[in-house]
N, CA, C and O atoms as a printed pandas DataFrame, in Angstrom:
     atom_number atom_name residue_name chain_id  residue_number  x_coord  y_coord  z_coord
0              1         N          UNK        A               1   20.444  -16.618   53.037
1              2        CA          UNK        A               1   19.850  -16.716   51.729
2              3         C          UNK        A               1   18.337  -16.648   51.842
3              4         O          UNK        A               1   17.646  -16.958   52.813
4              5         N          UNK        A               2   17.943  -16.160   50.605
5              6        CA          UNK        A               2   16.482  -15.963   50.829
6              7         C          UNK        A               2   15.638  -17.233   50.179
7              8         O          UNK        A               2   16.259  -18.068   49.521
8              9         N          UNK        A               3   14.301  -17.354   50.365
9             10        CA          UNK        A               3   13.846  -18.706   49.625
10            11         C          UNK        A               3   13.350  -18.484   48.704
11            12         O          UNK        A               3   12.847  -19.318   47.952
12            13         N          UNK        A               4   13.388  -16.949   48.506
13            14        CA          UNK        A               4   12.278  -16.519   47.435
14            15         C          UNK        A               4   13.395  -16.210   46.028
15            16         O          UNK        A               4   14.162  -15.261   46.186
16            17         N          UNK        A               5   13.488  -16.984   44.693
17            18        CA          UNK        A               5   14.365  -16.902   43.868
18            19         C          UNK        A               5   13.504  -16.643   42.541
19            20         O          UNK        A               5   12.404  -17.181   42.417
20            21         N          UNK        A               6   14.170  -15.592   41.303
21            22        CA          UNK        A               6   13.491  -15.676   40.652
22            23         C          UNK        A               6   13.598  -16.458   39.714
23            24         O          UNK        A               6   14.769  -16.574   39.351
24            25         N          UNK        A               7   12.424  -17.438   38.792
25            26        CA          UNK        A               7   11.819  -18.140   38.074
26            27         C          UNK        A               7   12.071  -17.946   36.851
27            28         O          UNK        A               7   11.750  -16.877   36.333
28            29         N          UNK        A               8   12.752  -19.023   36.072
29            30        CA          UNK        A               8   13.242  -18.162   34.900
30            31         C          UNK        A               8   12.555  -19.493   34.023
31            32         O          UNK        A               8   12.562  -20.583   34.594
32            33         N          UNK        A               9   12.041  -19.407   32.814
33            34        CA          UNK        A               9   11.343  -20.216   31.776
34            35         C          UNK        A               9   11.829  -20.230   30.703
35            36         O          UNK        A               9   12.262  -19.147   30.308
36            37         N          UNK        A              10   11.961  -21.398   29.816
37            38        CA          UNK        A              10   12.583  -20.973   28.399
38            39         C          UNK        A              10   11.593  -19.818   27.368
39            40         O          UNK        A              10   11.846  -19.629   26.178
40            41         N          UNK        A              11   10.358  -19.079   28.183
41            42        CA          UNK        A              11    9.697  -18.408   27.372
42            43         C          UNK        A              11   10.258  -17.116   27.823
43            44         O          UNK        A              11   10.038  -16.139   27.108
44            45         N          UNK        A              12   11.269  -16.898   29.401
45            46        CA          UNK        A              12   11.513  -15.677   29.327
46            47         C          UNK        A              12   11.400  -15.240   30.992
47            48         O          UNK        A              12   11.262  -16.108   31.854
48            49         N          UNK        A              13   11.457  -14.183   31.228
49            50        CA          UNK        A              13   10.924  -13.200   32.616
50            51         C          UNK        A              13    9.374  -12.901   32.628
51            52         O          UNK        A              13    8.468  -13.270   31.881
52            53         N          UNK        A              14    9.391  -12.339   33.413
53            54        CA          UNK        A              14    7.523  -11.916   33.453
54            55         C          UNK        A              14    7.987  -10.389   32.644
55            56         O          UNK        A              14    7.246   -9.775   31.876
56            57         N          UNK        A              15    9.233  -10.022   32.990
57            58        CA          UNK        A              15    9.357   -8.299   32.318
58            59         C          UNK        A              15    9.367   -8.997   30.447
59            60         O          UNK        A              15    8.786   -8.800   29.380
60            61         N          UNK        A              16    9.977   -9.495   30.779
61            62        CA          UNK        A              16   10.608   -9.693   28.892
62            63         C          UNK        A              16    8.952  -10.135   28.335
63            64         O          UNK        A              16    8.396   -9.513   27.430
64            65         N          UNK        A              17    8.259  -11.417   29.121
65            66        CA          UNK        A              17    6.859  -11.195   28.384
66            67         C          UNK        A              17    6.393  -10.335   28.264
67            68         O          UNK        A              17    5.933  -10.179   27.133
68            69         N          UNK        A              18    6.147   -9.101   29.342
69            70        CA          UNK        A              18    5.266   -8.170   29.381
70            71         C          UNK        A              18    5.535   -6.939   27.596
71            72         O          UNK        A              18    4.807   -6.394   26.766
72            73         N          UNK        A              19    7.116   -7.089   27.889
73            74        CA          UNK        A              19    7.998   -6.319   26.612
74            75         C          UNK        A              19    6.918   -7.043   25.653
75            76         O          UNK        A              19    5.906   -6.398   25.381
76            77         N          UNK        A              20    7.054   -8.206   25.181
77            78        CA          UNK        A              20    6.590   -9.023   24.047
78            79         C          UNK        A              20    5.043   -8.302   23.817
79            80         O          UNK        A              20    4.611   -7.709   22.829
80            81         N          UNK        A              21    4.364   -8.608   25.191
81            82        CA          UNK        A              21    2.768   -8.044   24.632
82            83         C          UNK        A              21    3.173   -6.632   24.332
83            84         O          UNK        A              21    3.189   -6.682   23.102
84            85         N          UNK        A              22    3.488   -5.490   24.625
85            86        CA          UNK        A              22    3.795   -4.335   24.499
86            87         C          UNK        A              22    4.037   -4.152   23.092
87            88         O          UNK        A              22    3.451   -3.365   22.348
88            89         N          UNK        A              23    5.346   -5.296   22.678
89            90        CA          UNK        A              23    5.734   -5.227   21.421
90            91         C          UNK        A              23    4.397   -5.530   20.302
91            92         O          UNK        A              23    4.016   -4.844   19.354
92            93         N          UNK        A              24    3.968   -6.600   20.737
93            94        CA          UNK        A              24    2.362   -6.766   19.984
94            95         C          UNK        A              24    1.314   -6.428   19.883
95            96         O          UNK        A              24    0.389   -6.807   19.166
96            97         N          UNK        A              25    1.444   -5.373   20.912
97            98        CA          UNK        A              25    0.027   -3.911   20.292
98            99         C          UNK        A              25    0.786   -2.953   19.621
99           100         O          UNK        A              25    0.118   -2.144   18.977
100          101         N          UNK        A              26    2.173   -2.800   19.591
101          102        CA          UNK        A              26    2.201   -1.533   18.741
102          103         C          UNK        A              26    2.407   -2.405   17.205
103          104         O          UNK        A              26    2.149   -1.860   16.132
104          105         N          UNK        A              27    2.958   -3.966   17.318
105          106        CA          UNK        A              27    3.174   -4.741   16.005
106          107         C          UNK        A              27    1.335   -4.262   15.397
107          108         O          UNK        A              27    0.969   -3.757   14.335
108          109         N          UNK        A              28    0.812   -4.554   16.205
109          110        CA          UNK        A              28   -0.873   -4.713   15.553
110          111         C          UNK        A              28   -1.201   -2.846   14.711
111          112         O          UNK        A              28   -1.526   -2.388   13.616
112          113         N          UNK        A              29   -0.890   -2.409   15.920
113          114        CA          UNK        A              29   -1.165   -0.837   15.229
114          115         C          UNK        A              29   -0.355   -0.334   14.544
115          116         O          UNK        A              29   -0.659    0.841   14.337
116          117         N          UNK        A              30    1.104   -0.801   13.777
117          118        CA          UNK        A              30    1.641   -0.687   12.874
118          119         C          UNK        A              30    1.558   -1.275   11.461
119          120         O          UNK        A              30    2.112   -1.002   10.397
120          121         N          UNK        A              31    0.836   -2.004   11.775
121          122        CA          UNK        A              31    0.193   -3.436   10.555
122          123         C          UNK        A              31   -0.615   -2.749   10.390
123          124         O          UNK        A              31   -0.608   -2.577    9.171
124          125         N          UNK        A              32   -1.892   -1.802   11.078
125          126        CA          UNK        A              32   -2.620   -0.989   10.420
126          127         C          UNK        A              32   -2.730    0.013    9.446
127          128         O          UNK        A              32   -3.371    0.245    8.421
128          129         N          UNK        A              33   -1.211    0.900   10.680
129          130        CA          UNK        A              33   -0.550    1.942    9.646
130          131         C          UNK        A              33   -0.286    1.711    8.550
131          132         O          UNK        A              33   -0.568    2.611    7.759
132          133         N          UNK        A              34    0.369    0.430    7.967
133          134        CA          UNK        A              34    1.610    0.026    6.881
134          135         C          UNK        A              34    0.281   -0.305    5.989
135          136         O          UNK        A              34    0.413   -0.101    4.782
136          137         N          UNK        A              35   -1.065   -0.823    6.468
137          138        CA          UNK        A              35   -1.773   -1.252    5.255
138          139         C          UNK        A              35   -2.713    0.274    5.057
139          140         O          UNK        A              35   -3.472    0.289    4.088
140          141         N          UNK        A              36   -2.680    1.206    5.719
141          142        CA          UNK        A              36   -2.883    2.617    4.964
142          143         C          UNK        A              36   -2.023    3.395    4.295
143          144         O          UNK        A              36   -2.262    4.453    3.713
144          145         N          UNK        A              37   -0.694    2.638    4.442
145          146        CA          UNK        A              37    0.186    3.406    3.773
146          147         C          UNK        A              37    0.617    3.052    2.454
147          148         O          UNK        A              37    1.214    3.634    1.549
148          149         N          UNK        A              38   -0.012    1.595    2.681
149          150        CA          UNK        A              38   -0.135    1.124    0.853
150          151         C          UNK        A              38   -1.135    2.119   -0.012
151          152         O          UNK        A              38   -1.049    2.781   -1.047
152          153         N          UNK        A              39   -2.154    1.842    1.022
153          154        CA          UNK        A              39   -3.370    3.222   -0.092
154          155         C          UNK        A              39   -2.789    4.459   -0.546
155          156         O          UNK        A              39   -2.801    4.988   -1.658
156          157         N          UNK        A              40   -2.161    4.889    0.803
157          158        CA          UNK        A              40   -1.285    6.254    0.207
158          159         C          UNK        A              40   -0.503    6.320   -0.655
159          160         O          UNK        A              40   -0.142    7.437   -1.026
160          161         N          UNK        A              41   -0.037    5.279   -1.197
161          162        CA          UNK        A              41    1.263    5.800   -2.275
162          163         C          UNK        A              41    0.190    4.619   -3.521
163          164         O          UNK        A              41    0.812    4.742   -4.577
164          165         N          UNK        A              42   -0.369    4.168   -3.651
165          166        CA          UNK        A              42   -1.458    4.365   -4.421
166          167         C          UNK        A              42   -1.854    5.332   -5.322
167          168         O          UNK        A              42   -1.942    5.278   -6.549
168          169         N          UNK        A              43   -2.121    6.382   -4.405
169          170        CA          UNK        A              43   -3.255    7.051   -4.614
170          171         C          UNK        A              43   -2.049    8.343   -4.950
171          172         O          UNK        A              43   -2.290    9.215   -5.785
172          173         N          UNK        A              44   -0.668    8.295   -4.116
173          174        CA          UNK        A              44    0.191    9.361   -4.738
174          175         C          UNK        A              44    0.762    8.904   -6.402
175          176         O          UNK        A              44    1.044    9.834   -7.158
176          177         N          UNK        A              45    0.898    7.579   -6.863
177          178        CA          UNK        A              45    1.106    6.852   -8.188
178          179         C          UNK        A              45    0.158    7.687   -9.163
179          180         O          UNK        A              45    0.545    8.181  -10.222
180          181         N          UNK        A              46   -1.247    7.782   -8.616
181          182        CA          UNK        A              46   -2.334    8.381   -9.278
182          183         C          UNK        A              46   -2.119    9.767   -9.869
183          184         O          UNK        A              46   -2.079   10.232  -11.008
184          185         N          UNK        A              47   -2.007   10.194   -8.735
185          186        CA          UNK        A              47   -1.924   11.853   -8.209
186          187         C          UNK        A              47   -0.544   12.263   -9.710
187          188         O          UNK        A              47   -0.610   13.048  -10.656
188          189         N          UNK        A              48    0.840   11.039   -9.148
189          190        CA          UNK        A              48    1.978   11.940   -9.703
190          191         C          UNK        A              48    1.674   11.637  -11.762
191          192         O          UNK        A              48    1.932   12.280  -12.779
192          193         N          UNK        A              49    1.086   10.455  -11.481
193          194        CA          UNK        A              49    0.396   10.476  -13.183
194          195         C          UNK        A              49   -0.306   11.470  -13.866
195          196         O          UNK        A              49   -0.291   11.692  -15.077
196          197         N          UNK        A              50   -1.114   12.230  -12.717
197          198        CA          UNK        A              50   -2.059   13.078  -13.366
198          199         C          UNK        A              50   -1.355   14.307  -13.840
199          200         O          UNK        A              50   -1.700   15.065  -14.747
200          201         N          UNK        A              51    0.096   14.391  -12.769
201          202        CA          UNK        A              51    0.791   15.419  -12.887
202          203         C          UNK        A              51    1.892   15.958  -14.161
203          204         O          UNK        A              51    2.197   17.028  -14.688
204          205         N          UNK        A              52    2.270   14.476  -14.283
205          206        CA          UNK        A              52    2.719   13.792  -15.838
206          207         C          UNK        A              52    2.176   14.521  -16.878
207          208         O          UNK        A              52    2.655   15.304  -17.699
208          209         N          UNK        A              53    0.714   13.950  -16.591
209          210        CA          UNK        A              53    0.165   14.118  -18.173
210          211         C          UNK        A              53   -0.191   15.641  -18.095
211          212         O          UNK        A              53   -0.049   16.197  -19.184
212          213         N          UNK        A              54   -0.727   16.659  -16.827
213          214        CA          UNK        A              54   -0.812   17.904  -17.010
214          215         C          UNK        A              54    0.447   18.579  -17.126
215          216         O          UNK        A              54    0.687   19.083  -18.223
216          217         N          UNK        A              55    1.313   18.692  -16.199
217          218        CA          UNK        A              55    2.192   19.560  -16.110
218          219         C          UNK        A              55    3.758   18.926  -17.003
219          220         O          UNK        A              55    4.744   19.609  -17.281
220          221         N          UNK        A              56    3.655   18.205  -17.145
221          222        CA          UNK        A              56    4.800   17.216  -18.000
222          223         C          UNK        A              56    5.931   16.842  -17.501
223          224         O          UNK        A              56    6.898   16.320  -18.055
224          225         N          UNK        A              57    5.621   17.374  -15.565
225          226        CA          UNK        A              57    6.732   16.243  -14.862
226          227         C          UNK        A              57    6.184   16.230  -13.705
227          228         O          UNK        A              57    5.238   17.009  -13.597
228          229         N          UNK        A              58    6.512   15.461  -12.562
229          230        CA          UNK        A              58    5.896   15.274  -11.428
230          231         C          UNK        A              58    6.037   16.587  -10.131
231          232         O          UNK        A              58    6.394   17.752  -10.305
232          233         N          UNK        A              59    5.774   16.163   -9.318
233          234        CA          UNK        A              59    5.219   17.054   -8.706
234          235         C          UNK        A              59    6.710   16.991   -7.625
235          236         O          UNK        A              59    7.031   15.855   -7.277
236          237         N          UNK        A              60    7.550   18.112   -7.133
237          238        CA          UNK        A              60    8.325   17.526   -6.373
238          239         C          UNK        A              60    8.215   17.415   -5.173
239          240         O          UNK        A              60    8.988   16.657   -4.589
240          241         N          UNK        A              61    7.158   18.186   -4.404
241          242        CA          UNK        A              61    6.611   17.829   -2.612
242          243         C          UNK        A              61    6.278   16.646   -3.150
243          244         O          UNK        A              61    7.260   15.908   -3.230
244          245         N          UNK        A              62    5.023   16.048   -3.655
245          246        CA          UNK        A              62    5.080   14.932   -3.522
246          247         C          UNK        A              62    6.027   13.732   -4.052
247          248         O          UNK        A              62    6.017   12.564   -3.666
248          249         N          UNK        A              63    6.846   14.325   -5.035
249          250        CA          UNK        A              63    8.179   12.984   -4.559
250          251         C          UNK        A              63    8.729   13.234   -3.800
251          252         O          UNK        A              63    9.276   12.203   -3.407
252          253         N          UNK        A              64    9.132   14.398   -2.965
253          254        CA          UNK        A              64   10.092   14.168   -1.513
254          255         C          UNK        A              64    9.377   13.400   -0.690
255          256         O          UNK        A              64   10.001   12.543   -0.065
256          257         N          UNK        A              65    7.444   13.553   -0.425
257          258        CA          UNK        A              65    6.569   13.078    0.584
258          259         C          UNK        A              65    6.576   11.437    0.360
259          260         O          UNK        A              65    6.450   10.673    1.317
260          261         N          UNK        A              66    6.763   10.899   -1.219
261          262        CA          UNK        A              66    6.701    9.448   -1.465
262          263         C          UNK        A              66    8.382    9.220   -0.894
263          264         O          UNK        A              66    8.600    8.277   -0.134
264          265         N          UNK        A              67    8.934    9.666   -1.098
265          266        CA          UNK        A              67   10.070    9.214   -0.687
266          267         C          UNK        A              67   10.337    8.933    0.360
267          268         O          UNK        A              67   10.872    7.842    0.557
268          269         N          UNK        A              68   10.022    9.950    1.596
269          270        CA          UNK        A              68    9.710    9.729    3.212
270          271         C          UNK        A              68    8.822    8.402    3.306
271          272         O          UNK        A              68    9.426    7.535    3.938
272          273         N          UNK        A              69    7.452    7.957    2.821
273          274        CA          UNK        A              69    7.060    7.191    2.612
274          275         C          UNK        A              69    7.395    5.891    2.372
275          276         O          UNK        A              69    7.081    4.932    3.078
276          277         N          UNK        A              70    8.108    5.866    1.252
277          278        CA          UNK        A              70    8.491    4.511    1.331
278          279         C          UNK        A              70   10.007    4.125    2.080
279          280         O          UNK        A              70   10.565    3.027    2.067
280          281         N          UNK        A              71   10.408    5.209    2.637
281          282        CA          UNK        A              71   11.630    5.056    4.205
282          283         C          UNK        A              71   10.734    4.357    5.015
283          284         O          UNK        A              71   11.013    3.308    5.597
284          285         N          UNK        A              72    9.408    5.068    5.065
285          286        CA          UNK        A              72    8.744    4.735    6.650
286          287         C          UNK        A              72    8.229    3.442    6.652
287          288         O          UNK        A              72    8.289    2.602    7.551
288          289         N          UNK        A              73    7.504    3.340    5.094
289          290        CA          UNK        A              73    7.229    1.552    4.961
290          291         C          UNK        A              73    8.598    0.763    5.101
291          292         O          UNK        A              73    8.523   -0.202    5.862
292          293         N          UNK        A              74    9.900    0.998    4.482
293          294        CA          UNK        A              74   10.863    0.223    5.022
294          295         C          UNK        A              74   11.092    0.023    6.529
295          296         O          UNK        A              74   11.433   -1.017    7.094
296          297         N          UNK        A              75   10.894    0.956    6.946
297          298        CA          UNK        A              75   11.489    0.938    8.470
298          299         C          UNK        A              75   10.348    0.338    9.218
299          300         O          UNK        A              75   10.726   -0.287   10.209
300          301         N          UNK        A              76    8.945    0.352    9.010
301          302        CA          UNK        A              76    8.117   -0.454    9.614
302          303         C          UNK        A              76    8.019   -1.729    9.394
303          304         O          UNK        A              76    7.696   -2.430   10.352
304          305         N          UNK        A              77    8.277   -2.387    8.041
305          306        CA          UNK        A              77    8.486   -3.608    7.795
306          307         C          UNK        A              77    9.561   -4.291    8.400
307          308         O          UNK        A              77    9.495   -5.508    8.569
308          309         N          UNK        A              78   10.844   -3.433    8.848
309          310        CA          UNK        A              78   11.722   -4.020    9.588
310          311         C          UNK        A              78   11.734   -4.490   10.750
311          312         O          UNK        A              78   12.427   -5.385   11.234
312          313         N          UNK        A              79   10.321   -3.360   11.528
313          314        CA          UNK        A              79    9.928   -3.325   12.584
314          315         C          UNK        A              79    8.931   -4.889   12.720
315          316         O          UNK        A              79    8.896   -5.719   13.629
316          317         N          UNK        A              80    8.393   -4.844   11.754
317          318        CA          UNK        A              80    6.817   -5.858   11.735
318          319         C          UNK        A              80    7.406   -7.841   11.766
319          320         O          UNK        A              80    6.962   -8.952   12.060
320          321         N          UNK        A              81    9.139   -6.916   11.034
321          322        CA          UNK        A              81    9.165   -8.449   10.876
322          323         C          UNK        A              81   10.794   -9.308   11.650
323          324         O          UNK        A              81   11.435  -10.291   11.277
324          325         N          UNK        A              82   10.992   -8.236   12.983
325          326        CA          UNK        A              82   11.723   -8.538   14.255
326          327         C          UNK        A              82   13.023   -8.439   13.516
327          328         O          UNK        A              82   13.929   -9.159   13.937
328          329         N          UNK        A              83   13.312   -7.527   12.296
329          330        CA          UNK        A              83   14.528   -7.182   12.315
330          331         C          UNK        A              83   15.278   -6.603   12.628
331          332         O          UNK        A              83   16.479   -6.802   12.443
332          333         N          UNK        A              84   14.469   -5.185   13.536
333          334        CA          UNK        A              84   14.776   -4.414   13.955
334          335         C          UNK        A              84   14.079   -3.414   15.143
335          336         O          UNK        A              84   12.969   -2.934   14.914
336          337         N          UNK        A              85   14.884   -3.078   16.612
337          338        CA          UNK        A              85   13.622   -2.849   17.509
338          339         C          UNK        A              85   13.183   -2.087   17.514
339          340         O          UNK        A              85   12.116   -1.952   18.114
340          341         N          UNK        A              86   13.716   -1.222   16.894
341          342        CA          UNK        A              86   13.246    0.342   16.790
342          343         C          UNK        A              86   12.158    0.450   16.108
343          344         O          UNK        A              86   11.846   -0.071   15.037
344          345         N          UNK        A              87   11.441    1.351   16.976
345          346        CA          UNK        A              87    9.800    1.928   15.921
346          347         C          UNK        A              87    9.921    3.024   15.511
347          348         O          UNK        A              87   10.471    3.955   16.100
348          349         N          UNK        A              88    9.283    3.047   14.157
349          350        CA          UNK        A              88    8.969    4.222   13.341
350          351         C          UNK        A              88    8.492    5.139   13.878
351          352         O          UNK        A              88    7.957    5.164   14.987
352          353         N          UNK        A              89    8.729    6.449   12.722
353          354        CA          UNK        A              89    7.665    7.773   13.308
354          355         C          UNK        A              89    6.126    7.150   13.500
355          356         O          UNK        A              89    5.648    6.357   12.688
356          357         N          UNK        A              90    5.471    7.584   14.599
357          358        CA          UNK        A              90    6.032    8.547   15.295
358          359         C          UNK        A              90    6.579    8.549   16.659
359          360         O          UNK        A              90    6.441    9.422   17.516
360          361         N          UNK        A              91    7.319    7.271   16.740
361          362        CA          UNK        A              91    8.258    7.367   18.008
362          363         C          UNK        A              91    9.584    8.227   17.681
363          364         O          UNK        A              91   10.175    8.922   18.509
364          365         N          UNK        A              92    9.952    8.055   16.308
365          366        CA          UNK        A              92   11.136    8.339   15.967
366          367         C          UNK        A              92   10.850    9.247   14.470
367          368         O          UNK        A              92    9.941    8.917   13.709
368          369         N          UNK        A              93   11.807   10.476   14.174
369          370        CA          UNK        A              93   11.498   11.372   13.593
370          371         C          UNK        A              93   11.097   10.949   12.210
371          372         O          UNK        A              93   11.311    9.763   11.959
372          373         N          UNK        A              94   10.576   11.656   11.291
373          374        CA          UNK        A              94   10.034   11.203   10.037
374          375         C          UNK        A              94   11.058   10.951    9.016
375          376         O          UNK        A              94   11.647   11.881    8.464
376          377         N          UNK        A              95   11.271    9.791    8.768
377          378        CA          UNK        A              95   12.072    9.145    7.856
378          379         C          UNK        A              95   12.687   10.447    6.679
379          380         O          UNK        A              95   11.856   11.220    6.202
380          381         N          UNK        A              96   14.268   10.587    6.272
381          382        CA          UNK        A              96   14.317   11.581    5.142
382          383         C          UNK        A              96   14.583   10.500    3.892
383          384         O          UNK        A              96   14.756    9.281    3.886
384          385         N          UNK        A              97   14.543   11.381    2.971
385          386        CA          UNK        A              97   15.241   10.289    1.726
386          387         C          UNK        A              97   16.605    9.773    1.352
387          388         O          UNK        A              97   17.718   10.266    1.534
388          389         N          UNK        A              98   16.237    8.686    0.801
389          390        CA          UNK        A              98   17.944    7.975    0.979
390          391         C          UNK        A              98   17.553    7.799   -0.380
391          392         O          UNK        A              98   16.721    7.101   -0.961
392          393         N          UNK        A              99   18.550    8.784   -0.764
393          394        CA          UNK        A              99   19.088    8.689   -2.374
394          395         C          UNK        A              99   20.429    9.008   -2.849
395          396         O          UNK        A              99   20.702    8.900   -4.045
């Protein structure tokens, strides 16, 4: 037998911490994404209003593009808030619409 055994903590492995920080720079740079992606559909609310009142219905690239959109804010919020491990585009392809 060897003397050298590995060390196990109720916080984990040294791999499973290392996972955790890993997990908490992309948590940080997804919290970035998700609060530019509020501006974006903002600013598409704006956009599909203007489209309203000119053209007298919305625009449909940009409702397919809001629609991808608010997939990708779902799926990052799932991400942000350990419901789920999987990360969003762009690890994983761009969200389609679920309608």
């Amino acid at each position: 037998m060897s003397d050298e055994t590995v060390q196990t903590s109720p916080t984990g492995t040294g791999a499973e911490r290392g996972e955790r920080w890993w997990r908490g720079g992309y948590m940080l740079l997804f919290v970035i994404a998700f609060s530019l992606a509020q501006s974006l559909h903002t600013l598409l609310a704006i956009v599909q209003w203007l489209a309203l009142m000119i053209f007298g219905k919305p625009n449909q690239h940009l409702t397919d593009f809001g629609a991808g959109l608010a997939e990708w804010t779902r799926q990052t919020s799932r991400f942000l808030t350990c419901v789920a491990d999987e990360r969003p585009w762009p690890f994983a392809p761009w969200p389609k619409r679920r309608d």
